[in-house]
Coordinates of C-alpha atoms in Angstrom, one line a residue:
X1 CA -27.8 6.7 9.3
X2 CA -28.0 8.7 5.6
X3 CA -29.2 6.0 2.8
X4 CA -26.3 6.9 0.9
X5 CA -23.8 6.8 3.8
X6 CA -20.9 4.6 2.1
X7 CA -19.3 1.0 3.1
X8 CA -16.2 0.9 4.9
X9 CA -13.6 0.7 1.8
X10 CA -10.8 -2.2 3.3
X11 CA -7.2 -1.9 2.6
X12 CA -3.9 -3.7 3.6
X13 CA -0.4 -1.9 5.2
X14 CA 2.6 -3.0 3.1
X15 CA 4.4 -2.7 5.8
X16 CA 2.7 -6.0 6.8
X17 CA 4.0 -7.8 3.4
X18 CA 7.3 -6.8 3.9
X19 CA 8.8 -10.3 2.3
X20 CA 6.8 -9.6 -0.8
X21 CA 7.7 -8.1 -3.9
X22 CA 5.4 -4.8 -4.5
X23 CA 4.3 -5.6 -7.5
X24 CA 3.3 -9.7 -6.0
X25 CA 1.7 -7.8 -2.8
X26 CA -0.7 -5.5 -4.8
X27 CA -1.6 -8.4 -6.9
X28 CA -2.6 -10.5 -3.7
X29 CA -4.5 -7.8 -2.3
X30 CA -6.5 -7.2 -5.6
X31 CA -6.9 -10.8 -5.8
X32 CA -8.0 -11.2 -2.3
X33 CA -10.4 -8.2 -2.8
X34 CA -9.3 -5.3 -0.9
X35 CA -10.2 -2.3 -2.2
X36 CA -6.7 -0.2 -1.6
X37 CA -3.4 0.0 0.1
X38 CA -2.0 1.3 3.2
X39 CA 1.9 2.3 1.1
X40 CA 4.8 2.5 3.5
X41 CA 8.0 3.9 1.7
X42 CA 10.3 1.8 2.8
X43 CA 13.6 0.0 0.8
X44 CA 12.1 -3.3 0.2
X45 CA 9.2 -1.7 -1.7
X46 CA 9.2 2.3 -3.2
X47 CA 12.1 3.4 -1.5
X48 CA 11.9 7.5 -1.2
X49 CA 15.5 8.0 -1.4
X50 CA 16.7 5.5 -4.0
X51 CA 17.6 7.2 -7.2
X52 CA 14.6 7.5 -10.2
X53 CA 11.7 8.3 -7.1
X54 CA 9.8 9.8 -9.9
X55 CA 10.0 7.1 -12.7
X56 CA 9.3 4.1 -9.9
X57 CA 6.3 6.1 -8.8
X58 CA 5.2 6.7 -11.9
X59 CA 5.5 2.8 -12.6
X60 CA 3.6 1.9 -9.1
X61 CA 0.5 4.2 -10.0
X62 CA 0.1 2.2 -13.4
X63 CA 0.0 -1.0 -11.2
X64 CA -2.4 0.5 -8.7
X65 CA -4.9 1.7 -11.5
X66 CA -4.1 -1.2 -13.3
X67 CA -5.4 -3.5 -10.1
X68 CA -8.3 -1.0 -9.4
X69 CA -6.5 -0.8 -6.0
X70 CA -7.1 2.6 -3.8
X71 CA -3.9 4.4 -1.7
X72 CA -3.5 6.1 0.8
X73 CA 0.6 6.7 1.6
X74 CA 2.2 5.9 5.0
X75 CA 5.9 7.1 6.4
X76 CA 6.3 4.5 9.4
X77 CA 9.4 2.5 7.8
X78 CA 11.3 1.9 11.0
X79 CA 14.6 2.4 9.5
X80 CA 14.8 4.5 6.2
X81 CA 16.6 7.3 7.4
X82 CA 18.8 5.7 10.3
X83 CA 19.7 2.2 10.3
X84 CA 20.1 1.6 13.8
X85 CA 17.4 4.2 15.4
X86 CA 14.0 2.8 15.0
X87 CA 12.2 5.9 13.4
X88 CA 14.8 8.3 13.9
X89 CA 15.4 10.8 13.1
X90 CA 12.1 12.4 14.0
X91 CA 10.4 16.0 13.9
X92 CA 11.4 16.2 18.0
X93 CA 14.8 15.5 17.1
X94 CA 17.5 17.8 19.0
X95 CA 19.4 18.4 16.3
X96 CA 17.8 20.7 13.7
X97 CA 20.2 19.3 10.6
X98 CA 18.5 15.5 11.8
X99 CA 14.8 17.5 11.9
X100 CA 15.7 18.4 8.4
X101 CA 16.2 14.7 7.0
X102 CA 12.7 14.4 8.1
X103 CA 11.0 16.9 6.8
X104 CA 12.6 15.8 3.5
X105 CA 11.6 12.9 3.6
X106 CA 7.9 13.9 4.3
X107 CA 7.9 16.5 1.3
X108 CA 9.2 13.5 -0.8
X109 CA 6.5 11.4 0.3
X110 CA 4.2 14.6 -0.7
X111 CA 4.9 14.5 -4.2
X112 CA 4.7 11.0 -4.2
X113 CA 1.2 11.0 -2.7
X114 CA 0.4 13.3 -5.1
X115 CA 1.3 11.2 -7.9
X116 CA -0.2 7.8 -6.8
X117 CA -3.4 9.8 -6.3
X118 CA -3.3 9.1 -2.9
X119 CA -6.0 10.1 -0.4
X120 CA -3.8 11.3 2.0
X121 CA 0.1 11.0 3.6
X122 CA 0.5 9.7 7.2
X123 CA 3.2 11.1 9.7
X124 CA 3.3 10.8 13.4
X125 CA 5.3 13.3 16.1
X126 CA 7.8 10.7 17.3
X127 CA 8.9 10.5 20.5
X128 CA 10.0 13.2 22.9
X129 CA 13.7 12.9 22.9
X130 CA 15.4 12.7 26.6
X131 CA 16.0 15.7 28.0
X132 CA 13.5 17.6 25.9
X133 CA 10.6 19.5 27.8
X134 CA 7.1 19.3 26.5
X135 CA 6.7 23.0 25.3
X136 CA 9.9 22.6 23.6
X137 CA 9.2 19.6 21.9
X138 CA 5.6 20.6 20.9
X139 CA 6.8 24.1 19.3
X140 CA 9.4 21.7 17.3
X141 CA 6.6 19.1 16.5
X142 CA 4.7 22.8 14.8
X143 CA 7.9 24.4 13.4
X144 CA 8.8 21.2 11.6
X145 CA 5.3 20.3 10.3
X146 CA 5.0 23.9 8.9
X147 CA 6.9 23.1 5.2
X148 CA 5.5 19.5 5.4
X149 CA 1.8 21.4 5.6
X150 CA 3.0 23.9 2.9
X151 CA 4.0 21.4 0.6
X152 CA 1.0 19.3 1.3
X153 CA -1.6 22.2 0.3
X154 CA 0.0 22.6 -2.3
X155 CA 0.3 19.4 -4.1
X156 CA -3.8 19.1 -2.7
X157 CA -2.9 16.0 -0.7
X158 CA -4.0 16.0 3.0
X159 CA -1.8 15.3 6.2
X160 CA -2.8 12.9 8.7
X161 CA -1.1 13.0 11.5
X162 CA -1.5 9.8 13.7
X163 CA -1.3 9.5 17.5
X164 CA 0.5 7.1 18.6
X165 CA 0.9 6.1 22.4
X166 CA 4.6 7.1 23.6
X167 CA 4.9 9.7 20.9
X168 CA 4.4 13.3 22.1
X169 CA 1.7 13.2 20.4
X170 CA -0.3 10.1 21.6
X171 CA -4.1 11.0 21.8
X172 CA -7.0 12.7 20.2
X173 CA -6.6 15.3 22.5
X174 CA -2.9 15.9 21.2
X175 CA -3.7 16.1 17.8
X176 CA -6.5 19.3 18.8
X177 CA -3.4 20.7 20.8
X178 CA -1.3 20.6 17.2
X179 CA -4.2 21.5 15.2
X180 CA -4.8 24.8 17.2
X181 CA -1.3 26.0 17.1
X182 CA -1.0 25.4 13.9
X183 CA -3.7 27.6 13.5
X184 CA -5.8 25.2 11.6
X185 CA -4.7 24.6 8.4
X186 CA -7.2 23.3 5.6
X187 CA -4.8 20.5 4.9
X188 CA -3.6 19.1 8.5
X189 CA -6.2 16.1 9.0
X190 CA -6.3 12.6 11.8
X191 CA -4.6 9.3 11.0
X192 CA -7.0 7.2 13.2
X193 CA -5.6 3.8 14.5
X194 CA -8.3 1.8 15.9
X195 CA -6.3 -0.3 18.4
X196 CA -5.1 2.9 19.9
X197 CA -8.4 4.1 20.8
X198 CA -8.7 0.3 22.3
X199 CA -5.7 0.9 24.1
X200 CA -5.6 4.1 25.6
X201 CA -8.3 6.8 24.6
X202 CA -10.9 7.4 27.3
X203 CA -13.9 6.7 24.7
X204 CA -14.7 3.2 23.2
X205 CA -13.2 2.7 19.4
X206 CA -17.0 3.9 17.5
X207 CA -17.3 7.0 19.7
X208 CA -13.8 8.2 18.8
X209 CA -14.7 7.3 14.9
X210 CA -17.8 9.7 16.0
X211 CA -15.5 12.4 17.4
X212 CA -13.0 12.6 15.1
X213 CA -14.9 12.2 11.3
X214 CA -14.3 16.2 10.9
X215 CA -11.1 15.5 10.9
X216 CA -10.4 11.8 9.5
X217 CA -8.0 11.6 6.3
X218 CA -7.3 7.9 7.3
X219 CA -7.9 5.4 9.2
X220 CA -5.9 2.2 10.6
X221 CA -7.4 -0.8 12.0
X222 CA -6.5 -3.9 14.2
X223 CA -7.2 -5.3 17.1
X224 CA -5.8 -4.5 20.6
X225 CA -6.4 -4.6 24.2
X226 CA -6.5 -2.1 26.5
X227 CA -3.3 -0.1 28.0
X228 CA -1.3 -2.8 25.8
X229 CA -0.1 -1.3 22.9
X230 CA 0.2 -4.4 20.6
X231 CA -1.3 -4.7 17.1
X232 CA -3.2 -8.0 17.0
X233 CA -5.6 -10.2 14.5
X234 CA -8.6 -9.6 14.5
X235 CA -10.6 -11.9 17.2
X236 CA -7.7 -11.7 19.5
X237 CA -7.8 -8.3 21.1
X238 CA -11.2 -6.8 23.0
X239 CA -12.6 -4.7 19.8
X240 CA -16.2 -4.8 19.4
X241 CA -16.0 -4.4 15.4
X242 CA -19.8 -3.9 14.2
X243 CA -20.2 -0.9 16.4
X244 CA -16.9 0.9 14.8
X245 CA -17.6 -0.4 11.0
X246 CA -20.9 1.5 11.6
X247 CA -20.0 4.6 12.9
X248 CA -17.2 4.7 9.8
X249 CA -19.9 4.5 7.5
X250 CA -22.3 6.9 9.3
X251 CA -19.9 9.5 9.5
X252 CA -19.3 9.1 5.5
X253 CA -15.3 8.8 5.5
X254 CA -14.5 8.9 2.2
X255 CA -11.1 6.6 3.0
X256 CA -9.5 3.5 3.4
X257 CA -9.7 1.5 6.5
X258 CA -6.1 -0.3 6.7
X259 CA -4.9 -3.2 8.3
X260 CA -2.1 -2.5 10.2
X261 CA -0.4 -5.9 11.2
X262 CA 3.9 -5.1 10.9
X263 CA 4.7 -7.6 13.1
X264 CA 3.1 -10.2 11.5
X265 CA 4.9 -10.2 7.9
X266 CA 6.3 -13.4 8.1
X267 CA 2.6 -14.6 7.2
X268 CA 1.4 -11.3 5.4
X269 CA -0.6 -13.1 2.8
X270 CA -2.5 -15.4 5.4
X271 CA -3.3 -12.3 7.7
X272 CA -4.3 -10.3 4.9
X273 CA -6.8 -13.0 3.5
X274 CA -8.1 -13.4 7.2
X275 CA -8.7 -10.4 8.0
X276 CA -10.3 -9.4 4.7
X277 CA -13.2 -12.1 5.7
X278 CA -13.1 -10.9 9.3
X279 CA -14.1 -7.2 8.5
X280 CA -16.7 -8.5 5.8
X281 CA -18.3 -10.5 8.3
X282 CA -18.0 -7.7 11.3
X283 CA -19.3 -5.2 8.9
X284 CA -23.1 -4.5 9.8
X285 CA -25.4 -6.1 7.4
X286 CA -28.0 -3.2 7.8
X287 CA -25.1 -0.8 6.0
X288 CA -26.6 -0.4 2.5
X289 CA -24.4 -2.3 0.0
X290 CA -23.6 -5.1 2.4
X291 CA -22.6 -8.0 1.6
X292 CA -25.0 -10.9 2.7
X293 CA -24.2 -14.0 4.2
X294 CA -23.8 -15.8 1.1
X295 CA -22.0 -13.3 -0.9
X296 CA -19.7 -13.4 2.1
X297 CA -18.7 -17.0 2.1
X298 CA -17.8 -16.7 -1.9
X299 CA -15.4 -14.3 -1.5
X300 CA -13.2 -16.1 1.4

């Protein structure tokens, strides 16, 4: 390990404070200590296709430099576009007028990216609709990410693309398949999810880190157990934490590790203070700039 390899940087999914007000959830997490936010555009918080996108954007990045707090912007509201298809429509959908709404709706979250200084915009391939063969649904996955990409390089904010197990595009593995026939592109990167590597990725959680840092524009982080795809606390999955915490910091990502707890909302500010301790304590006190013991217990 480099001496000036960096300390994993800790933020917090809003799509885990979901009750909250924006403005009261980046004022907990600053409060608590986290050094960012994981943004979901969703309705209850900055809602992409409410009227003013701009002005509210332009209100949210004063907050955020206000609070000292970090972004990186996420797109995995369940039900912006449709309200009764979780996620839908996707990039794999049939219909090419429903591709469309998505791809709008990532080039919105572009610009907002762009605007909130983010450090990159996550996506994910959705599901491969019934009745869809693989090759089909793979060139649609390329064709639709093509403007998305175009957009992105321009506005000089990276895509990271996340796997996500039952999505078309589920592994590490998937993401190279993408990345090569896409030919690429400067600005396609990796949304790594922790858990997912826990639960299905043949290598343990720190030796994916390892394998994907050329590519990593963002990472994700719970806990999870193996062939179970359910985002837990921290402590009650199988994740050995040091080892990953490590290998973040020795590859030298540059961005936020989010907590990614959705399903646990109800008691977002609870989670996000616990797992805020949990990571301080599971980060290796050999990193350089590591908190100690005692500098640990005053800030929980």
């Amino acid at each position: 390990m480099t001496l000036d390899a960096p300390l994993p940087r800790f933020g917090y999914g809003t799509n885990g404070l979901t009750d909250l007000r924006l403005d009261d959830a980046l004022g907990l997490l600053a409060d608590l200590g986290y050094d960012g936010v994981g943004l979901t555009l969703d309705h209850m918080h900055l809602d992409p296709l409410a009227p003013d996108l701009s002005a509210r954007t332009d209100r949210v990045a004063h907050r955020l430099a206000a609070l000292g707090l970090e972004v990186t912007v996420e797109t995995g509201a369940r039900y912006v576009l449709d309200p009764r298809r979780k996620h839908g429509p996707s990039l794999l959908d049939p219909d090419p007028e429903a591709r469309a709404r998505r791809v709008d709706l990532l080039i919105r979250a572009v610009r907002v990216a762009a605007d909130l200084g983010a450090h990159a915009l996550h996506c994910f391939s959705g599901i491969t609709p019934v009745g869809t063969d693989e090759d089909t649904a793979w060139k649609r996955l390329a064709d639709s990410l093509t403007p998305v990409l175009e957009a992105a390089a321009t506005a000089g904010v990276p895509l990271a693309v996340e796997p996500e197990p039952g999505h078309l595009l589920a592994t590490l593995a998937d993401f190279h398949r993408l990345r090569h026939a896409l030919g690429d592109p400067e600005h396609l990167g990796l949304t790594l999810d922790i858990g997912h590597c826990q639960c299905l990725e043949p290598l343990p959680p720190a030796d994916c880190v390892r394998a994907a840092a050329p590519w990593l524009r963002h990472v994700q982080i719970e806990d999870m157990r193996r062939g179970v795809h359910e985002h837990l606390p921290f402590g009650e999955g199988e994740i050995d934490f040091p080892p990953v915490l490590a290998a973040l910091s020795a590859t030298a990502y540059q961005g936020l590790a989010v907590v990614e707890l959705p399903r646990h909302s109800h008691a977002g500010p609870h989670y996000a203070a616990l797992s805020l301790a949990f990571l301080r304590r599971a980060t290796p006190t050999d990193l350089p700039g590591a908190p100690s013991a005692t500098q640990e217990g005053s800030t929980t």
